[in-house]
Amino acid sequence: MEAEQYTLKNGDNVKIVYDECTNTATAYDMSDNKIGAFIFSLIEYEQGAGYTDYYLKITNMDLSLTGQGLGRLIIQHVKDCTGYAITAGYDDGNKCSDGSHLTGGGVGFIEKMREEGLVN
């Protein structure tokens, strides 16, 4: 597990822990209270000539604190820990076979992360 401390827009410090065994990134306040988590699926794909690569797909986002940059920090932390590209589902009204789908504020959040190049 890789943990790192970050500062949110409001000045609060948080700790983000990425567990590569479960592909889960969990955020905690400085009192170790869980304030959010993203769950990822590790996807293997062929790049040609027998070369295999991987990317992570966000399958669940749960944040009790929004608008402070926590989601962005979680995605950046996971990218830094793994080196993998990160993808997410689309707001097409359907749930994917892996269980991923966007609802509520997740739609706009993922759209913004795509615009910034953090999510493919």
mmCIF file of C-alpha atoms in Angstrom:
data_model
loop_
_atom_site.group_PDB
_atom_site.id
_atom_site.type_symbol
_atom_site.label_atom_id
_atom_site.label_comp_id
_atom_site.label_asym_id
_atom_site.label_seq_id
_atom_site.Cartn_x
_atom_site.Cartn_y
_atom_site.Cartn_z
ATOM 1 C CA MET A 1 0.000 0.000 0.000
ATOM 2 C CA GLU A 2 1.220 3.442 -0.894
ATOM 3 C CA ALA A 3 0.077 6.401 1.234
ATOM 4 C CA GLU A 4 0.633 10.093 0.686
ATOM 5 C CA GLN A 5 -0.545 13.264 2.423
ATOM 6 C CA TYR A 6 -2.165 16.068 0.419
ATOM 7 C CA THR A 7 -3.733 19.466 1.097
ATOM 8 C CA LEU A 8 -7.257 20.185 -0.151
ATOM 9 C CA LYS A 9 -8.466 23.512 -1.553
ATOM 10 C CA ASN A 10 -9.916 24.431 1.856
ATOM 11 C CA GLY A 11 -6.529 23.876 3.534
ATOM 12 C CA ASP A 12 -7.424 20.576 5.217
ATOM 13 C CA ASN A 13 -4.864 17.797 5.016
ATOM 14 C CA VAL A 14 -5.862 14.310 3.909
ATOM 15 C CA LYS A 15 -4.113 10.989 3.494
ATOM 16 C CA ILE A 16 -4.729 8.871 0.392
ATOM 17 C CA VAL A 17 -3.850 5.179 0.469
ATOM 18 C CA TYR A 18 -3.747 3.035 -2.677
ATOM 19 C CA ASP A 19 -4.021 -0.736 -2.183
ATOM 20 C CA GLU A 20 -2.764 -2.508 -5.307
ATOM 21 C CA CYS A 21 -4.182 -5.850 -4.120
ATOM 22 C CA THR A 22 -7.761 -4.558 -4.190
ATOM 23 C CA ASN A 23 -7.210 -1.670 -6.648
ATOM 24 C CA THR A 24 -8.844 0.661 -4.149
ATOM 25 C CA ALA A 25 -7.787 4.187 -3.225
ATOM 26 C CA THR A 26 -9.126 5.380 0.129
ATOM 27 C CA ALA A 27 -8.975 8.912 1.502
ATOM 28 C CA TYR A 28 -8.790 9.681 5.217
ATOM 29 C CA ASP A 29 -8.842 12.885 7.204
ATOM 30 C CA MET A 30 -5.980 13.421 9.637
ATOM 31 C CA SER A 31 -7.986 11.687 12.398
ATOM 32 C CA ASP A 32 -8.053 8.548 10.202
ATOM 33 C CA ASN A 33 -11.766 8.858 9.431
ATOM 34 C CA LYS A 34 -12.594 7.553 5.956
ATOM 35 C CA ILE A 35 -13.843 10.408 3.755
ATOM 36 C CA GLY A 36 -13.949 8.651 0.401
ATOM 37 C CA ALA A 37 -12.808 5.825 -1.836
ATOM 38 C CA PHE A 38 -12.481 4.981 -5.515
ATOM 39 C CA ILE A 39 -12.541 1.360 -6.684
ATOM 40 C CA PHE A 40 -10.788 0.434 -9.917
ATOM 41 C CA SER A 41 -10.767 -2.623 -12.181
ATOM 42 C CA LEU A 42 -7.418 -3.627 -13.649
ATOM 43 C CA ILE A 43 -7.917 -4.243 -17.372
ATOM 44 C CA GLU A 44 -5.405 -6.206 -19.441
ATOM 45 C CA TYR A 45 -5.230 -5.628 -23.176
ATOM 46 C CA GLU A 46 -3.082 -6.652 -26.123
ATOM 47 C CA GLN A 47 -0.975 -3.904 -27.647
ATOM 48 C CA GLY A 48 0.157 -6.019 -30.574
ATOM 49 C CA ALA A 49 3.179 -8.207 -31.287
ATOM 50 C CA GLY A 50 2.397 -10.240 -28.181
ATOM 51 C CA TYR A 51 2.817 -7.257 -25.863
ATOM 52 C CA THR A 52 0.285 -6.915 -23.039
ATOM 53 C CA ASP A 53 -0.431 -3.696 -21.172
ATOM 54 C CA TYR A 54 -2.853 -2.592 -18.467
ATOM 55 C CA TYR A 55 -5.088 0.302 -17.520
ATOM 56 C CA LEU A 56 -7.401 1.013 -14.608
ATOM 57 C CA LYS A 57 -11.126 1.679 -14.972
ATOM 58 C CA ILE A 58 -12.998 3.512 -12.238
ATOM 59 C CA THR A 59 -15.929 1.304 -11.235
ATOM 60 C CA ASN A 60 -17.055 3.121 -8.083
ATOM 61 C CA MET A 61 -16.557 6.614 -6.646
ATOM 62 C CA ASP A 62 -17.721 7.485 -3.144
ATOM 63 C CA LEU A 63 -16.793 10.840 -1.612
ATOM 64 C CA SER A 64 -18.311 12.465 1.459
ATOM 65 C CA LEU A 65 -16.406 15.665 0.612
ATOM 66 C CA THR A 66 -16.787 17.247 -2.828
ATOM 67 C CA GLY A 67 -15.651 20.470 -4.446
ATOM 68 C CA GLN A 68 -12.293 20.498 -2.642
ATOM 69 C CA GLY A 69 -10.168 18.609 -5.186
ATOM 70 C CA LEU A 70 -10.222 15.270 -3.364
ATOM 71 C CA GLY A 71 -11.389 13.232 -6.371
ATOM 72 C CA ARG A 72 -8.701 14.764 -8.571
ATOM 73 C CA LEU A 73 -6.062 14.005 -5.910
ATOM 74 C CA ILE A 74 -7.209 10.378 -5.682
ATOM 75 C CA ILE A 75 -6.922 9.916 -9.450
ATOM 76 C CA GLN A 76 -3.515 11.598 -9.585
ATOM 77 C CA HIS A 77 -2.269 9.525 -6.633
ATOM 78 C CA VAL A 78 -3.325 6.269 -8.295
ATOM 79 C CA LYS A 79 -1.717 7.300 -11.597
ATOM 80 C CA ASP A 80 1.498 8.162 -9.746
ATOM 81 C CA CYS A 81 1.479 4.848 -7.840
ATOM 82 C CA THR A 82 0.716 2.603 -10.814
ATOM 83 C CA GLY A 83 1.790 4.436 -13.954
ATOM 84 C CA TYR A 84 -1.404 3.163 -15.593
ATOM 85 C CA ALA A 85 -3.845 5.180 -17.662
ATOM 86 C CA ILE A 86 -7.242 5.595 -16.009
ATOM 87 C CA THR A 87 -10.620 5.341 -17.730
ATOM 88 C CA ALA A 88 -14.232 5.607 -16.600
ATOM 89 C CA GLY A 89 -17.661 4.792 -17.938
ATOM 90 C CA TYR A 90 -19.948 7.177 -19.786
ATOM 91 C CA ASP A 91 -23.304 8.700 -18.945
ATOM 92 C CA ASP A 92 -25.303 6.634 -21.417
ATOM 93 C CA GLY A 93 -27.926 5.419 -18.948
ATOM 94 C CA ASN A 94 -26.565 1.876 -18.946
ATOM 95 C CA LYS A 95 -24.628 -0.062 -16.346
ATOM 96 C CA CYS A 96 -21.563 -1.781 -17.833
ATOM 97 C CA SER A 97 -20.904 -5.478 -17.269
ATOM 98 C CA ASP A 98 -18.186 -4.507 -14.759
ATOM 99 C CA GLY A 99 -20.784 -2.580 -12.736
ATOM 100 C CA SER A 100 -19.489 0.868 -13.653
ATOM 101 C CA HIS A 101 -21.857 3.678 -14.512
ATOM 102 C CA LEU A 102 -21.945 7.401 -13.850
ATOM 103 C CA THR A 103 -24.597 9.028 -11.700
ATOM 104 C CA GLY A 104 -25.152 12.401 -10.071
ATOM 105 C CA GLY A 105 -22.063 14.565 -9.711
ATOM 106 C CA GLY A 106 -19.876 11.792 -11.125
ATOM 107 C CA VAL A 107 -20.933 12.705 -14.652
ATOM 108 C CA GLY A 108 -19.568 16.254 -14.522
ATOM 109 C CA PHE A 109 -16.545 15.218 -12.482
ATOM 110 C CA ILE A 110 -15.402 12.592 -14.988
ATOM 111 C CA GLU A 111 -16.074 14.970 -17.886
ATOM 112 C CA LYS A 112 -13.805 17.551 -16.223
ATOM 113 C CA MET A 113 -11.109 14.937 -15.525
ATOM 114 C CA ARG A 114 -11.227 13.927 -19.205
ATOM 115 C CA GLU A 115 -10.839 17.559 -20.270
ATOM 116 C CA GLU A 116 -7.791 17.855 -17.981
ATOM 117 C CA GLY A 117 -6.304 14.623 -19.340
ATOM 118 C CA LEU A 118 -6.366 12.739 -16.023
ATOM 119 C CA VAL A 119 -8.975 10.252 -17.273
ATOM 120 C CA ASN A 120 -9.148 8.799 -20.793
#
